[in-house]
Amino acid sequence: MSIELGLLAALGALSLAAAIGVIAARDAFYSAMSLLLLILCLAAIYVLLSAPFIAAAQVLVYAGAIMVLFLFVIMMLGPWQRGPAGRLKLQKPLGLFLGLALLLEVGLTLGVTLMRSAVTAPPGQGTAPVEGIQALGHALFTDYLLAFEAVSLLLLVAVVGAVVLGKRRL
Amino acid sequence: MATSCCVVLSAALFSIGVLGVLLRRNAIVAFMSIEVMLNAANLAFVAFGRALSSVTGQVFVFFVIAVAAAEAAVGLAIIVAIFRRGETIDVDDASLMKW
């Protein structure tokens, strides 16, 4: 149990550092590399949380397809990414204030909830693993079949949209 | 215990994503901050799915990953189209519809 928590803590710290790297990196390419690190850390955390199929899907789809898309566009748009600085004077302080306000709100809500639930611990918290891919496939194709078909339609619409948006002359 | 840690981590990652969207003016970096937020939500889903011994959490993550892929494709196509028009991807420059 303590090895799992230790691994979770290390991966959590690494993913926090990667997320800060995404928003704070000077170049867009470094942000993309930090996002890749975040995706891989989260995939490892999913393995720790008994979700191996989701971890594999995360690496295949997020790291393997979405990040490649991002890197294509970053490489294509090249040196035009550094625009003139300091046009909107109020943006940095206002953005920092709002972001930290959100962090404070979420932290307070979580703290109160965790404090309350520490008194009455829920039984079997996270000790019973799910049966794995078979249960996931069964739920996907019986209970959530409508959502599954809707997502297929959404992917088709996204492909058509991306092709149309990419044309030089409509 | 692991669930609480993961939910706190998810909240922190989400807030960092929000900061990135609010503070960065490069459209691609803002888009990557949105992906950070989506990943934070995925983490919360998986953590709670394990805590409640339900497979529904993983089903939702499956759909969120698919929707994120579709959104990334269309969003990047839009960014490329805007760049082809004005040679810039600064979000402050895309102000044609500003009143």
Short mmCIF file of C-alpha atoms in Angstrom, two decimals:
data_model
loop_
_atom_site.label_atom_id
_atom_site.label_comp_id
_atom_site.label_asym_id
_atom_site.label_seq_id
_atom_site.Cartn_x
_atom_site.Cartn_y
_atom_site.Cartn_z
CA MET A 1 0.00 0.00 0.00
CA SER A 2 2.78 2.44 0.82
CA ILE A 3 4.65 1.65 -2.39
CA GLU A 4 1.51 2.51 -4.33
CA LEU A 5 1.06 5.77 -2.43
CA GLY A 6 4.73 6.63 -2.88
CA LEU A 7 4.51 6.04 -6.63
CA LEU A 8 1.29 8.03 -6.76
CA ALA A 9 2.92 10.94 -4.93
CA ALA A 10 5.96 10.92 -7.23
CA LEU A 11 3.82 10.72 -10.39
CA GLY A 12 1.53 13.45 -9.03
CA ALA A 13 4.44 15.79 -8.38
CA LEU A 14 5.85 15.10 -11.84
CA SER A 15 2.48 15.74 -13.50
CA LEU A 16 2.07 19.03 -11.59
CA ALA A 17 5.52 20.12 -12.77
CA ALA A 18 4.60 19.13 -16.34
CA ALA A 19 1.33 21.09 -16.20
CA ILE A 20 3.17 24.19 -14.97
CA GLY A 21 5.62 23.60 -17.80
CA VAL A 22 2.76 23.62 -20.30
CA ILE A 23 1.48 27.03 -19.24
CA ALA A 24 4.81 28.68 -18.46
CA ALA A 25 7.15 27.55 -21.24
CA ARG A 26 8.57 30.28 -23.43
CA ASP A 27 8.29 28.32 -26.68
CA ALA A 28 5.20 26.44 -27.85
CA PHE A 29 7.31 23.37 -28.60
CA TYR A 30 8.41 23.09 -24.96
CA SER A 31 4.76 23.37 -23.93
CA ALA A 32 3.98 20.44 -26.23
CA MET A 33 6.77 18.36 -24.72
CA SER A 34 5.52 19.15 -21.20
CA LEU A 35 2.01 18.16 -22.23
CA LEU A 36 3.40 14.86 -23.53
CA LEU A 37 5.07 14.27 -20.16
CA LEU A 38 1.79 15.05 -18.38
CA ILE A 39 -0.12 12.56 -20.58
CA LEU A 40 2.41 9.79 -19.89
CA CYS A 41 2.38 10.49 -16.12
CA LEU A 42 -1.40 10.30 -16.10
CA ALA A 43 -1.28 7.03 -18.04
CA ALA A 44 0.96 5.59 -15.33
CA ILE A 45 -1.46 6.87 -12.65
CA TYR A 46 -4.34 5.15 -14.47
CA VAL A 47 -2.42 1.87 -14.31
CA LEU A 48 -2.03 2.42 -10.55
CA LEU A 49 -5.78 3.08 -10.29
CA SER A 50 -6.64 -0.29 -11.91
CA ALA A 51 -7.62 1.13 -15.30
CA PRO A 52 -5.14 -0.50 -17.72
CA PHE A 53 -7.31 -0.14 -20.82
CA ILE A 54 -7.77 3.57 -20.20
CA ALA A 55 -4.02 3.92 -19.74
CA ALA A 56 -3.41 2.20 -23.08
CA ALA A 57 -6.10 4.33 -24.78
CA GLN A 58 -4.53 7.46 -23.30
CA VAL A 59 -1.08 6.62 -24.68
CA LEU A 60 -2.41 5.53 -28.08
CA VAL A 61 -4.88 8.35 -28.67
CA TYR A 62 -3.61 11.30 -26.63
CA ALA A 63 0.14 10.80 -26.89
CA GLY A 64 0.06 9.04 -30.22
CA ALA A 65 -2.47 11.05 -32.22
CA ILE A 66 -3.44 14.32 -30.54
CA MET A 67 0.11 15.32 -29.61
CA VAL A 68 1.29 14.48 -33.13
CA LEU A 69 -1.43 16.80 -34.48
CA PHE A 70 -0.25 19.56 -32.13
CA LEU A 71 3.38 19.10 -33.12
CA PHE A 72 2.48 19.17 -36.83
CA VAL A 73 0.72 22.51 -36.40
CA ILE A 74 3.47 23.96 -34.18
CA MET A 75 6.12 22.99 -36.72
CA MET A 76 4.02 24.34 -39.59
CA LEU A 77 3.31 27.72 -38.00
CA GLY A 78 6.96 28.08 -37.00
CA PRO A 79 8.49 31.47 -36.28
CA TRP A 80 5.25 33.46 -36.35
CA GLN A 81 4.28 32.38 -32.86
CA ARG A 82 5.97 35.11 -30.85
CA GLY A 83 3.67 38.09 -31.11
CA PRO A 84 4.21 41.57 -29.70
CA ALA A 85 4.03 41.55 -25.91
CA GLY A 86 2.13 43.73 -23.47
CA ARG A 87 -0.89 44.84 -25.47
CA LEU A 88 -3.54 44.11 -22.84
CA LYS A 89 -2.22 45.62 -19.63
CA LEU A 90 -4.84 44.14 -17.32
CA GLN A 91 -4.62 40.56 -18.59
CA LYS A 92 -1.85 39.15 -16.38
CA PRO A 93 -3.04 40.37 -12.95
CA LEU A 94 -6.70 39.69 -13.73
CA GLY A 95 -5.97 36.22 -15.09
CA LEU A 96 -3.76 35.36 -12.12
CA PHE A 97 -6.41 36.58 -9.69
CA LEU A 98 -9.21 34.59 -11.33
CA GLY A 99 -7.12 31.43 -11.65
CA LEU A 100 -6.00 31.57 -8.03
CA ALA A 101 -9.58 32.31 -6.94
CA LEU A 102 -10.66 29.10 -8.70
CA LEU A 103 -7.85 27.17 -7.04
CA LEU A 104 -8.85 28.55 -3.64
CA GLU A 105 -12.52 27.71 -4.16
CA VAL A 106 -11.80 24.17 -5.30
CA GLY A 107 -9.30 23.67 -2.49
CA LEU A 108 -11.75 24.85 0.15
CA THR A 109 -14.55 22.65 -1.20
CA LEU A 110 -12.28 19.63 -1.32
CA GLY A 111 -10.86 20.34 2.13
CA VAL A 112 -14.29 20.58 3.75
CA THR A 113 -15.49 17.42 1.98
CA LEU A 114 -12.39 15.43 2.84
CA MET A 115 -12.52 16.60 6.44
CA ARG A 116 -16.13 15.48 6.71
CA SER A 117 -15.55 12.12 5.02
CA ALA A 118 -12.50 11.36 7.17
CA VAL A 119 -14.87 10.88 10.12
CA THR A 120 -17.15 8.44 8.34
CA ALA A 121 -14.88 6.38 6.09
CA PRO A 122 -16.79 4.72 3.21
CA PRO A 123 -16.52 0.93 3.26
CA GLY A 124 -14.24 -0.74 0.72
CA GLN A 125 -12.72 2.45 -0.51
CA GLY A 126 -10.90 1.57 -3.67
CA THR A 127 -9.90 -1.93 -2.65
CA ALA A 128 -12.22 -3.89 -4.96
CA PRO A 129 -10.86 -3.72 -8.50
CA VAL A 130 -13.15 -3.72 -11.49
CA GLU A 131 -13.05 -6.86 -13.63
CA GLY A 132 -11.20 -5.08 -16.37
CA ILE A 133 -11.72 -4.82 -20.08
CA GLN A 134 -14.58 -7.31 -20.21
CA ALA A 135 -16.75 -5.22 -17.87
CA LEU A 136 -15.81 -2.05 -19.73
CA GLY A 137 -16.74 -3.55 -23.11
CA HIS A 138 -19.99 -4.97 -21.77
CA ALA A 139 -21.03 -1.59 -20.30
CA LEU A 140 -19.98 0.24 -23.45
CA PHE A 141 -22.07 -1.90 -25.78
CA THR A 142 -25.17 -2.39 -23.63
CA ASP A 143 -25.79 0.50 -21.20
CA TYR A 144 -23.96 3.21 -23.15
CA LEU A 145 -24.66 2.10 -26.70
CA LEU A 146 -26.44 5.34 -27.61
CA ALA A 147 -23.52 7.44 -26.40
CA PHE A 148 -21.13 5.16 -28.29
CA GLU A 149 -23.01 5.65 -31.57
CA ALA A 150 -23.28 9.40 -30.93
CA VAL A 151 -19.50 9.63 -30.45
CA SER A 152 -19.00 7.75 -33.73
CA LEU A 153 -21.19 10.35 -35.45
CA LEU A 154 -19.24 13.11 -33.70
CA LEU A 155 -15.95 11.73 -35.00
CA LEU A 156 -17.34 11.60 -38.53
CA VAL A 157 -18.53 15.21 -38.27
CA ALA A 158 -15.11 16.25 -36.90
CA VAL A 159 -13.29 14.59 -39.80
CA VAL A 160 -15.55 16.26 -42.38
CA GLY A 161 -15.18 19.59 -40.59
CA ALA A 162 -11.40 19.40 -40.43
CA VAL A 163 -11.19 18.58 -44.15
CA VAL A 164 -13.50 21.47 -45.08
CA LEU A 165 -11.66 23.92 -42.80
CA GLY A 166 -8.35 22.88 -44.28
CA LYS A 167 -9.23 23.73 -47.85
CA ARG A 168 -7.59 26.79 -49.34
CA ARG A 169 -10.57 27.74 -51.48
CA LEU A 170 -14.02 26.73 -50.24
CA MET B 1 -6.54 7.64 0.59
CA ALA B 2 -5.42 7.21 -3.00
CA THR B 3 -8.78 8.54 -4.18
CA SER B 4 -8.43 11.75 -2.14
CA CYS B 5 -4.90 12.29 -3.44
CA CYS B 6 -6.01 11.80 -7.02
CA VAL B 7 -8.99 14.14 -6.66
CA VAL B 8 -6.79 16.87 -5.16
CA LEU B 9 -4.29 16.36 -7.99
CA SER B 10 -7.12 16.61 -10.52
CA ALA B 11 -8.32 19.89 -8.99
CA ALA B 12 -4.79 21.33 -9.04
CA LEU B 13 -4.24 20.28 -12.67
CA PHE B 14 -7.59 21.80 -13.67
CA SER B 15 -6.72 25.12 -12.01
CA ILE B 16 -3.34 25.16 -13.74
CA GLY B 17 -5.13 24.59 -17.05
CA VAL B 18 -7.50 27.48 -16.36
CA LEU B 19 -4.50 29.73 -15.58
CA GLY B 20 -2.96 28.73 -18.89
CA VAL B 21 -6.08 29.57 -20.89
CA LEU B 22 -6.43 32.94 -19.15
CA LEU B 23 -2.79 34.02 -19.31
CA ARG B 24 -1.34 32.83 -22.61
CA ARG B 25 -2.00 34.64 -25.87
CA ASN B 26 -0.58 32.03 -28.18
CA ALA B 27 -3.64 30.17 -29.48
CA ILE B 28 -1.88 26.80 -29.58
CA VAL B 29 -0.67 27.04 -25.97
CA ALA B 30 -4.19 28.05 -24.88
CA PHE B 31 -5.49 24.99 -26.67
CA MET B 32 -2.94 22.79 -24.91
CA SER B 33 -4.12 24.22 -21.57
CA ILE B 34 -7.63 23.06 -22.50
CA GLU B 35 -6.18 19.58 -23.01
CA VAL B 36 -4.65 19.81 -19.52
CA MET B 37 -8.12 20.55 -18.14
CA LEU B 38 -9.61 17.58 -20.00
CA ASN B 39 -6.91 15.30 -18.61
CA ALA B 40 -7.62 16.55 -15.09
CA ALA B 41 -11.30 15.66 -15.53
CA ASN B 42 -10.29 12.21 -16.80
CA LEU B 43 -8.20 11.65 -13.69
CA ALA B 44 -11.15 12.53 -11.45
CA PHE B 45 -13.38 10.13 -13.39
CA VAL B 46 -10.95 7.22 -13.06
CA ALA B 47 -10.30 7.92 -9.37
CA PHE B 48 -13.99 7.99 -8.47
CA GLY B 49 -14.73 4.99 -10.68
CA ARG B 50 -12.20 2.99 -8.71
CA ALA B 51 -13.49 4.29 -5.35
CA LEU B 52 -17.06 3.28 -6.16
CA SER B 53 -15.99 0.01 -7.86
CA SER B 54 -17.94 1.05 -10.94
CA VAL B 55 -16.92 0.75 -14.57
CA THR B 56 -18.92 3.87 -15.47
CA GLY B 57 -15.94 6.09 -14.70
CA GLN B 58 -13.81 4.35 -17.31
CA VAL B 59 -16.66 4.47 -19.86
CA PHE B 60 -16.84 8.24 -19.43
CA VAL B 61 -13.07 8.58 -19.81
CA PHE B 62 -13.32 6.60 -23.05
CA PHE B 63 -15.83 9.12 -24.38
CA VAL B 64 -13.89 12.13 -23.12
CA ILE B 65 -10.75 10.94 -24.92
CA ALA B 66 -12.72 10.48 -28.16
CA VAL B 67 -14.29 13.93 -27.87
CA ALA B 68 -10.90 15.49 -27.10
CA ALA B 69 -9.46 13.93 -30.26
CA ALA B 70 -12.31 15.33 -32.37
CA GLU B 71 -11.96 18.73 -30.73
CA ALA B 72 -8.20 18.80 -31.30
CA ALA B 73 -8.62 18.06 -35.00
CA VAL B 74 -11.25 20.74 -35.59
CA GLY B 75 -9.61 23.33 -33.31
CA LEU B 76 -6.21 23.00 -34.96
CA ALA B 77 -7.86 23.26 -38.40
CA ILE B 78 -9.46 26.52 -37.26
CA ILE B 79 -6.13 27.83 -35.96
CA VAL B 80 -4.42 27.00 -39.25
CA ALA B 81 -7.24 28.71 -41.19
CA ILE B 82 -6.91 31.86 -39.05
CA PHE B 83 -3.15 31.83 -39.55
CA ARG B 84 -3.53 31.55 -43.31
CA ARG B 85 -5.72 34.62 -43.23
CA GLY B 86 -3.68 36.95 -41.03
CA GLU B 87 -0.17 35.43 -40.50
CA THR B 88 -0.67 35.54 -36.72
CA ILE B 89 -1.96 33.17 -34.03
CA ASP B 90 -2.13 35.76 -31.26
CA VAL B 91 -5.61 35.53 -29.75
CA ASP B 92 -5.69 39.30 -29.34
CA ASP B 93 -5.35 39.76 -33.10
CA ALA B 94 -8.44 37.65 -33.91
CA SER B 95 -10.70 40.62 -33.17
CA LEU B 96 -12.66 41.00 -36.40
CA MET B 97 -16.01 40.54 -34.65
CA LYS B 98 -15.15 42.85 -31.75
CA TRP B 99 -17.69 45.62 -31.28
#
